CSV table of C-alpha atoms in Angstrom, one decimal:
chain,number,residue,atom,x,y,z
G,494,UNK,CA,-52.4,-70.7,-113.2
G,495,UNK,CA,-52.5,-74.5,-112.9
G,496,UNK,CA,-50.4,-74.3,-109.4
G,497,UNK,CA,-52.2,-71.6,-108.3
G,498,UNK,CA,-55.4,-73.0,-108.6
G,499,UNK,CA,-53.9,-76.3,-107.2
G,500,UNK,CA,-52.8,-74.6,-104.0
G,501,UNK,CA,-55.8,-72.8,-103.8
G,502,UNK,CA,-58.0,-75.9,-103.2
G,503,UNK,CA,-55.2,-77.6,-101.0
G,504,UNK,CA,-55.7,-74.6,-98.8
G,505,UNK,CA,-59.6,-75.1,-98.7
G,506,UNK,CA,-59.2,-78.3,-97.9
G,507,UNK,CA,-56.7,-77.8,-94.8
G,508,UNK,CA,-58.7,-78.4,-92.2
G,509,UNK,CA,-60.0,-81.3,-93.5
G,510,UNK,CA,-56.7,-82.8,-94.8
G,511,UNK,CA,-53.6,-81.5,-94.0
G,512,UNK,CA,-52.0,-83.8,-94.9
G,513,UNK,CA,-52.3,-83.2,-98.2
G,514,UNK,CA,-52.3,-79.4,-98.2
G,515,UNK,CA,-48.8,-79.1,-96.9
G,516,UNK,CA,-47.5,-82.6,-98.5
G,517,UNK,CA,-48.5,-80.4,-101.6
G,518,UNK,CA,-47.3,-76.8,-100.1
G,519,UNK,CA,-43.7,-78.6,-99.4
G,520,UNK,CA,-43.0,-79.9,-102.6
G,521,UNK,CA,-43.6,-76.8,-104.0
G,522,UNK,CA,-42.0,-74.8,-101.9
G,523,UNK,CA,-38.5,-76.9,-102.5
G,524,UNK,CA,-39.3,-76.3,-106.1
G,525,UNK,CA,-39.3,-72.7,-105.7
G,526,UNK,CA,-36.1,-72.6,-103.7
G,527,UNK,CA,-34.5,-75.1,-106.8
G,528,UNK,CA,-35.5,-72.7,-109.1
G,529,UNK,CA,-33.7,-69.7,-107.5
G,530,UNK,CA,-30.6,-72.0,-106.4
G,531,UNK,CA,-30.1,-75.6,-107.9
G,532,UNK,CA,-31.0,-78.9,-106.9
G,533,UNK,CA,-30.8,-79.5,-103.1
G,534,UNK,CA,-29.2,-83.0,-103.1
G,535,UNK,CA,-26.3,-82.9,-100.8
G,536,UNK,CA,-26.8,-80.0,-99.3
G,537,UNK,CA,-27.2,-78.6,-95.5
G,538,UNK,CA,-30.9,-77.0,-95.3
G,539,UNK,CA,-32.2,-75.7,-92.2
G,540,UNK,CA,-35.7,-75.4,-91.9
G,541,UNK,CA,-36.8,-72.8,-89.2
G,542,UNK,CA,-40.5,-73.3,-87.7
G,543,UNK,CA,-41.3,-76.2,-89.8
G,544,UNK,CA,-43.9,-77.2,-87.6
G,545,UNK,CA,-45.0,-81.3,-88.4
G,546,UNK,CA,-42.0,-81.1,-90.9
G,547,UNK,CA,-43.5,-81.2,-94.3
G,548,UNK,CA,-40.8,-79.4,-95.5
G,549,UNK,CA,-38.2,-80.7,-93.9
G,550,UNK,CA,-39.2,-84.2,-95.7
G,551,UNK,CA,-39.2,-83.1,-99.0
G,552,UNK,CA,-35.8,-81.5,-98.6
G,553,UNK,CA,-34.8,-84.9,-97.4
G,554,UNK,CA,-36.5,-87.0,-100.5
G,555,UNK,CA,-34.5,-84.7,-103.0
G,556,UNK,CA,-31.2,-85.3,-101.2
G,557,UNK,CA,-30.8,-82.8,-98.7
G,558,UNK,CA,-29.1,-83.1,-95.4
G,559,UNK,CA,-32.1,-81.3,-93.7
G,560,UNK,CA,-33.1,-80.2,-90.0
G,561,UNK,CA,-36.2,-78.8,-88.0
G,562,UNK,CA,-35.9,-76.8,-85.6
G,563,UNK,CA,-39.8,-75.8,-83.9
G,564,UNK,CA,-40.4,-74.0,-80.8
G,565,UNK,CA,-43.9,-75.7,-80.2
G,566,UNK,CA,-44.0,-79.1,-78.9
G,567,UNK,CA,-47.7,-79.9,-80.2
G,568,UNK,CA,-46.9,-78.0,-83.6
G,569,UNK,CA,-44.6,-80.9,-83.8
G,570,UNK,CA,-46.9,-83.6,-84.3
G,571,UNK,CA,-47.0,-87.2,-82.7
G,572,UNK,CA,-44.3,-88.3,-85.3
G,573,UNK,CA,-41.8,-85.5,-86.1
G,574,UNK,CA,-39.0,-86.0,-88.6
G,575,UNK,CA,-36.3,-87.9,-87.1
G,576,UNK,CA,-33.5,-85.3,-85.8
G,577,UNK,CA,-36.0,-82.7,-84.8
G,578,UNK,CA,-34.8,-80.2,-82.5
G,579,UNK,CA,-37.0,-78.1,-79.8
G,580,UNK,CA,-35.4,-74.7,-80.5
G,581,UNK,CA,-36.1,-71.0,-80.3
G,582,UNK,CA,-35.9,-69.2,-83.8
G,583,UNK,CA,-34.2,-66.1,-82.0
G,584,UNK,CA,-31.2,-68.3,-80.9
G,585,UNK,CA,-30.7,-71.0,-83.3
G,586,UNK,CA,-28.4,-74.2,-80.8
G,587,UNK,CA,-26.2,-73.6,-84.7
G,588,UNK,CA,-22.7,-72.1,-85.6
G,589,UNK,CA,-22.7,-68.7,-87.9
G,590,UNK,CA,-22.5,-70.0,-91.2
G,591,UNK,CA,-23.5,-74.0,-91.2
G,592,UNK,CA,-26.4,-73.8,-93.8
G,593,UNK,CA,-26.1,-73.4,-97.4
G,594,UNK,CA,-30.1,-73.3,-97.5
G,595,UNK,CA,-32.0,-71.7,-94.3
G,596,UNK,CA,-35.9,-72.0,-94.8
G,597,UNK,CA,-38.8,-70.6,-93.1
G,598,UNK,CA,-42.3,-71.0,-94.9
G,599,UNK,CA,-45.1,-68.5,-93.0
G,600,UNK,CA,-43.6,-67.9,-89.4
G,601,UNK,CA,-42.6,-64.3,-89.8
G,602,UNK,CA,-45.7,-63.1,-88.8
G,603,UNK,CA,-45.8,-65.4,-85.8
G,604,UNK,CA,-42.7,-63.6,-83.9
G,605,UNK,CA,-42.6,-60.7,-82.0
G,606,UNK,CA,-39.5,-59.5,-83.0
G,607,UNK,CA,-39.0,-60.4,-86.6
G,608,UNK,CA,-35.6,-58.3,-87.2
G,609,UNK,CA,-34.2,-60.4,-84.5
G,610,UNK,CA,-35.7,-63.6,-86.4
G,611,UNK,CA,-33.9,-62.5,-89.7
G,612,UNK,CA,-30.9,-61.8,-88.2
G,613,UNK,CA,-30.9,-65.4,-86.5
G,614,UNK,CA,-31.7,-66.7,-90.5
G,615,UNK,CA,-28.8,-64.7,-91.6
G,616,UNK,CA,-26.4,-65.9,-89.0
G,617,UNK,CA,-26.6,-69.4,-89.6
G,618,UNK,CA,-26.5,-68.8,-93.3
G,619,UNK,CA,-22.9,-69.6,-95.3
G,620,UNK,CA,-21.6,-67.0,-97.0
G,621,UNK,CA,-23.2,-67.0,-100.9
G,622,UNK,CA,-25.9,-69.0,-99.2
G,623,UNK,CA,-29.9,-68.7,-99.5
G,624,UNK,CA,-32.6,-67.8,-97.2
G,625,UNK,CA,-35.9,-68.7,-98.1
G,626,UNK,CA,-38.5,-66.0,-95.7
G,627,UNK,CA,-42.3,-65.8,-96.8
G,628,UNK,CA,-44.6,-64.7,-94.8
G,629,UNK,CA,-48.8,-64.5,-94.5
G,630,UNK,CA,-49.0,-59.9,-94.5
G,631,UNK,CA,-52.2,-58.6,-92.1
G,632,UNK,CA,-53.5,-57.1,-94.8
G,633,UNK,CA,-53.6,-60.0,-97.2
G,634,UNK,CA,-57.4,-61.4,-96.9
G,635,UNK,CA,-55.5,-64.1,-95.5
G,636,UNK,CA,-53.9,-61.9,-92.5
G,637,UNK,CA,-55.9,-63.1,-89.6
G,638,UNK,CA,-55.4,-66.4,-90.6
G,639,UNK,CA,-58.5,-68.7,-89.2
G,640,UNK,CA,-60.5,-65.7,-88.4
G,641,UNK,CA,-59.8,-64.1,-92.0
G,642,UNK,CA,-61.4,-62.1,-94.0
G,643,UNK,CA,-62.9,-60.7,-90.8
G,644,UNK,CA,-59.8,-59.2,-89.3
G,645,UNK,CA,-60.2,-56.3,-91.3
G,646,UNK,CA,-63.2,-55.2,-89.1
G,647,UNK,CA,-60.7,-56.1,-86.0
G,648,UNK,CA,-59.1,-59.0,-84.6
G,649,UNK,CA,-61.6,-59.1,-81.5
G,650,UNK,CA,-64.3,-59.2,-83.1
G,651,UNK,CA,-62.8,-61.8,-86.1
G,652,UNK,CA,-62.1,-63.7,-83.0
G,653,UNK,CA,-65.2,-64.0,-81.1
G,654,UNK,CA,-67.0,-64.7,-84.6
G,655,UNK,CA,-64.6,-67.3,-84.8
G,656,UNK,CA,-66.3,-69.0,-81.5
G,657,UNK,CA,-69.6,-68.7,-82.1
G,658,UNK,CA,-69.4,-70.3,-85.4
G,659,UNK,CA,-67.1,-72.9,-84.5
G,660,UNK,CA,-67.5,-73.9,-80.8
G,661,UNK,CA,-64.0,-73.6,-79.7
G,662,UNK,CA,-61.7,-70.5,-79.3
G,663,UNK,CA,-60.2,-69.3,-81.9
G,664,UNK,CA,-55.6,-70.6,-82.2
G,665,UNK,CA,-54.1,-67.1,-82.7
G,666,UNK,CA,-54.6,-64.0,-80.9
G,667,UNK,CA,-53.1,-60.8,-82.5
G,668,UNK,CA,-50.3,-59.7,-80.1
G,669,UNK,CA,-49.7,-63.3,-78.8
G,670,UNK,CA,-48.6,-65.7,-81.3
G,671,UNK,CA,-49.8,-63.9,-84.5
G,672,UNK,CA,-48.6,-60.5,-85.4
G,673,UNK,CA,-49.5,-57.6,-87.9
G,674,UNK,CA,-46.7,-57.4,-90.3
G,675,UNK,CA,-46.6,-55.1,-93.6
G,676,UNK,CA,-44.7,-55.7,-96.6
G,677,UNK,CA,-43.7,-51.8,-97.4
G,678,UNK,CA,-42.1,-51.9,-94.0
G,679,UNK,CA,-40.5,-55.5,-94.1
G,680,UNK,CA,-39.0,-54.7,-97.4
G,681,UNK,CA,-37.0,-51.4,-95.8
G,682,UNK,CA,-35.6,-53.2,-93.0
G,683,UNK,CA,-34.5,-56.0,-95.4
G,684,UNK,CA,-32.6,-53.3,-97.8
G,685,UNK,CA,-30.9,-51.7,-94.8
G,686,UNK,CA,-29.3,-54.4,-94.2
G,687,UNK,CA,-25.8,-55.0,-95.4
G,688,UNK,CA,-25.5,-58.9,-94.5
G,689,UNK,CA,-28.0,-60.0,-97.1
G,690,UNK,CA,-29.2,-58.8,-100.6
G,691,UNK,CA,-32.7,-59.4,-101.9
G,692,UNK,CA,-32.9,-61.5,-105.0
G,693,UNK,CA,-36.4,-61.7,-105.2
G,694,UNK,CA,-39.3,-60.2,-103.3
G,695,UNK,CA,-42.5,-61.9,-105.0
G,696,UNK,CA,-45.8,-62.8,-103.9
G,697,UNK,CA,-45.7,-66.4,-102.9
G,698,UNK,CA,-48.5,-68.1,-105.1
G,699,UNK,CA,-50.0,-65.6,-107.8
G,700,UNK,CA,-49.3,-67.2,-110.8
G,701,UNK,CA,-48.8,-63.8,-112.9
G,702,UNK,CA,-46.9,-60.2,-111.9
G,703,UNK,CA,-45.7,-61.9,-108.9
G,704,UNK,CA,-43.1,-59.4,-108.5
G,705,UNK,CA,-44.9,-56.8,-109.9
G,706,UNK,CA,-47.5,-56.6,-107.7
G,707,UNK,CA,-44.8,-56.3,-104.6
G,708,UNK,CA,-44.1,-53.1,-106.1
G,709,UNK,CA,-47.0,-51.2,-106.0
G,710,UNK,CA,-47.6,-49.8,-102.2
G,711,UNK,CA,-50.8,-50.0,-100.9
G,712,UNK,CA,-52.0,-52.6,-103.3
G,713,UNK,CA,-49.3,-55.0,-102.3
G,714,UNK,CA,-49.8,-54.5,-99.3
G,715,UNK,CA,-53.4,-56.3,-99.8
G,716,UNK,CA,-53.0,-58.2,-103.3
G,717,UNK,CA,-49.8,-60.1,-102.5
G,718,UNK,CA,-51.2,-62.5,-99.9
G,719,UNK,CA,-48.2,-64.1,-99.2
G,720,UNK,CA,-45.1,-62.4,-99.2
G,721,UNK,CA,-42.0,-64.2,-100.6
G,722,UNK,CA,-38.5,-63.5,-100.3
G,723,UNK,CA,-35.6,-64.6,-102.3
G,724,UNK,CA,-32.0,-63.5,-100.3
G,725,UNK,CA,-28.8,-64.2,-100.4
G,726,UNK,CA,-26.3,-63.8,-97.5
G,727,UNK,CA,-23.3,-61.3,-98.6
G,728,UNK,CA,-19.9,-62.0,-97.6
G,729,UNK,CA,-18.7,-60.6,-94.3
């Protein structure tokens, strides 16, 4: 309950200081992936839309060989991690197999294609390796991201309330760079697959029935918030 709660106000706070928020989101993030795979130290880690490279840091700090790789130039930052590479999630500049970790923290929902993205993940994964996918689902009350809860009324109308409060236009637009994606559907298209099995499929941050919860339709589909999943790439 602790974390939860800790997040929780980190997330409040974004806006104000984000450097904190993900500083905070980042470490435990790692932990999570830790906890489903071992310590990190020494390992290759890929981190896949890692934006101002939070992440990719804290990999580093706990011994990881680590890498960026972000399409978006100003998601970037003015100082990215050293080693950052300007790269298209859907065709990774890697050879099949090079990661023993491949990490993507809330970009899912940001791709038009997002089998293609997972299939990218799973490409450059080893053998035995992990991917770490979570995603932000529309209908979480966090779905329309800076414009939420008021997506649920449409994403027009969450939009242009988004300007008139604030002043400026609002960052996503649904069908641009943010997209409506479900868990009940996600979650088939991941089991079909027979390159990767799912070792856990959790919501992200609720500190009890995490799993549960992801297995309820519906209510998952607006209870989870933030869709986590745990796989592990199967030998060819």
């Amino acid at each position: 309950m602790k974390r939860s709660v800790l997040l929780l106000r980190a997330f409040l706070r974004e806006q104000r200081d984000p450097v904190a928020c993900y500083s905070l989101l980042a470490r435990d993030a790692v932990d999570q992936v830790e906890a489903y795979d071992g310590s990190v130290k020494g390992r290759t880690v890929v981190d896949v839309g890692g934006g101002g490279g939070y992440f990719t840091e804290e990999f580093r700090r706990r011994g990881a060989d680590a890498y960026l790789f972000e399409p978006d130039l100003r998601e970037l930052g003015e100082k990215p991690p050293e080693g950052a590479v300007v790269a298209d999630g859907y065709l990774l500049p890697l050879y099949d197999g090079v990661a023993d970790v491949v990490f993507s923290s809330n970009v899912l929902e940001h791709v038009a294609d997002p089998q293609t993205f997972l299939s990218e993940l799973v490409r450059v994964t080893r053998p035995g390796g992990l991917i770490y996918v979570s995603f932000t689902n529309w209908l979480s009350p966090w779905g329309g991201h800076e414009w939420a809860p008021w997506h649920y009324l449409g994403a027009e109308r969450a939009r242009q309330r988004y300007r008139r409060r604030t002043g400026r236009p609002a960052k996503h637009t649904l069908g641009e760079n943010l997209f409506a994606v479900h868990i009940g559907p996600t979650l088939r298209q991941v089991r079909a697959r027979d390159d990767v099995r799912i070792v856990s499929a959790r919501s992200r941050y609720w500190p009890f029935l995490a799993e549960g919860i992801v297995k309820v339709p519906g209510l998952r589909e607006v209870a989870t918030w933030n869709l986590l999943l745990i796989l592990r790439r199967c030998a060819p």
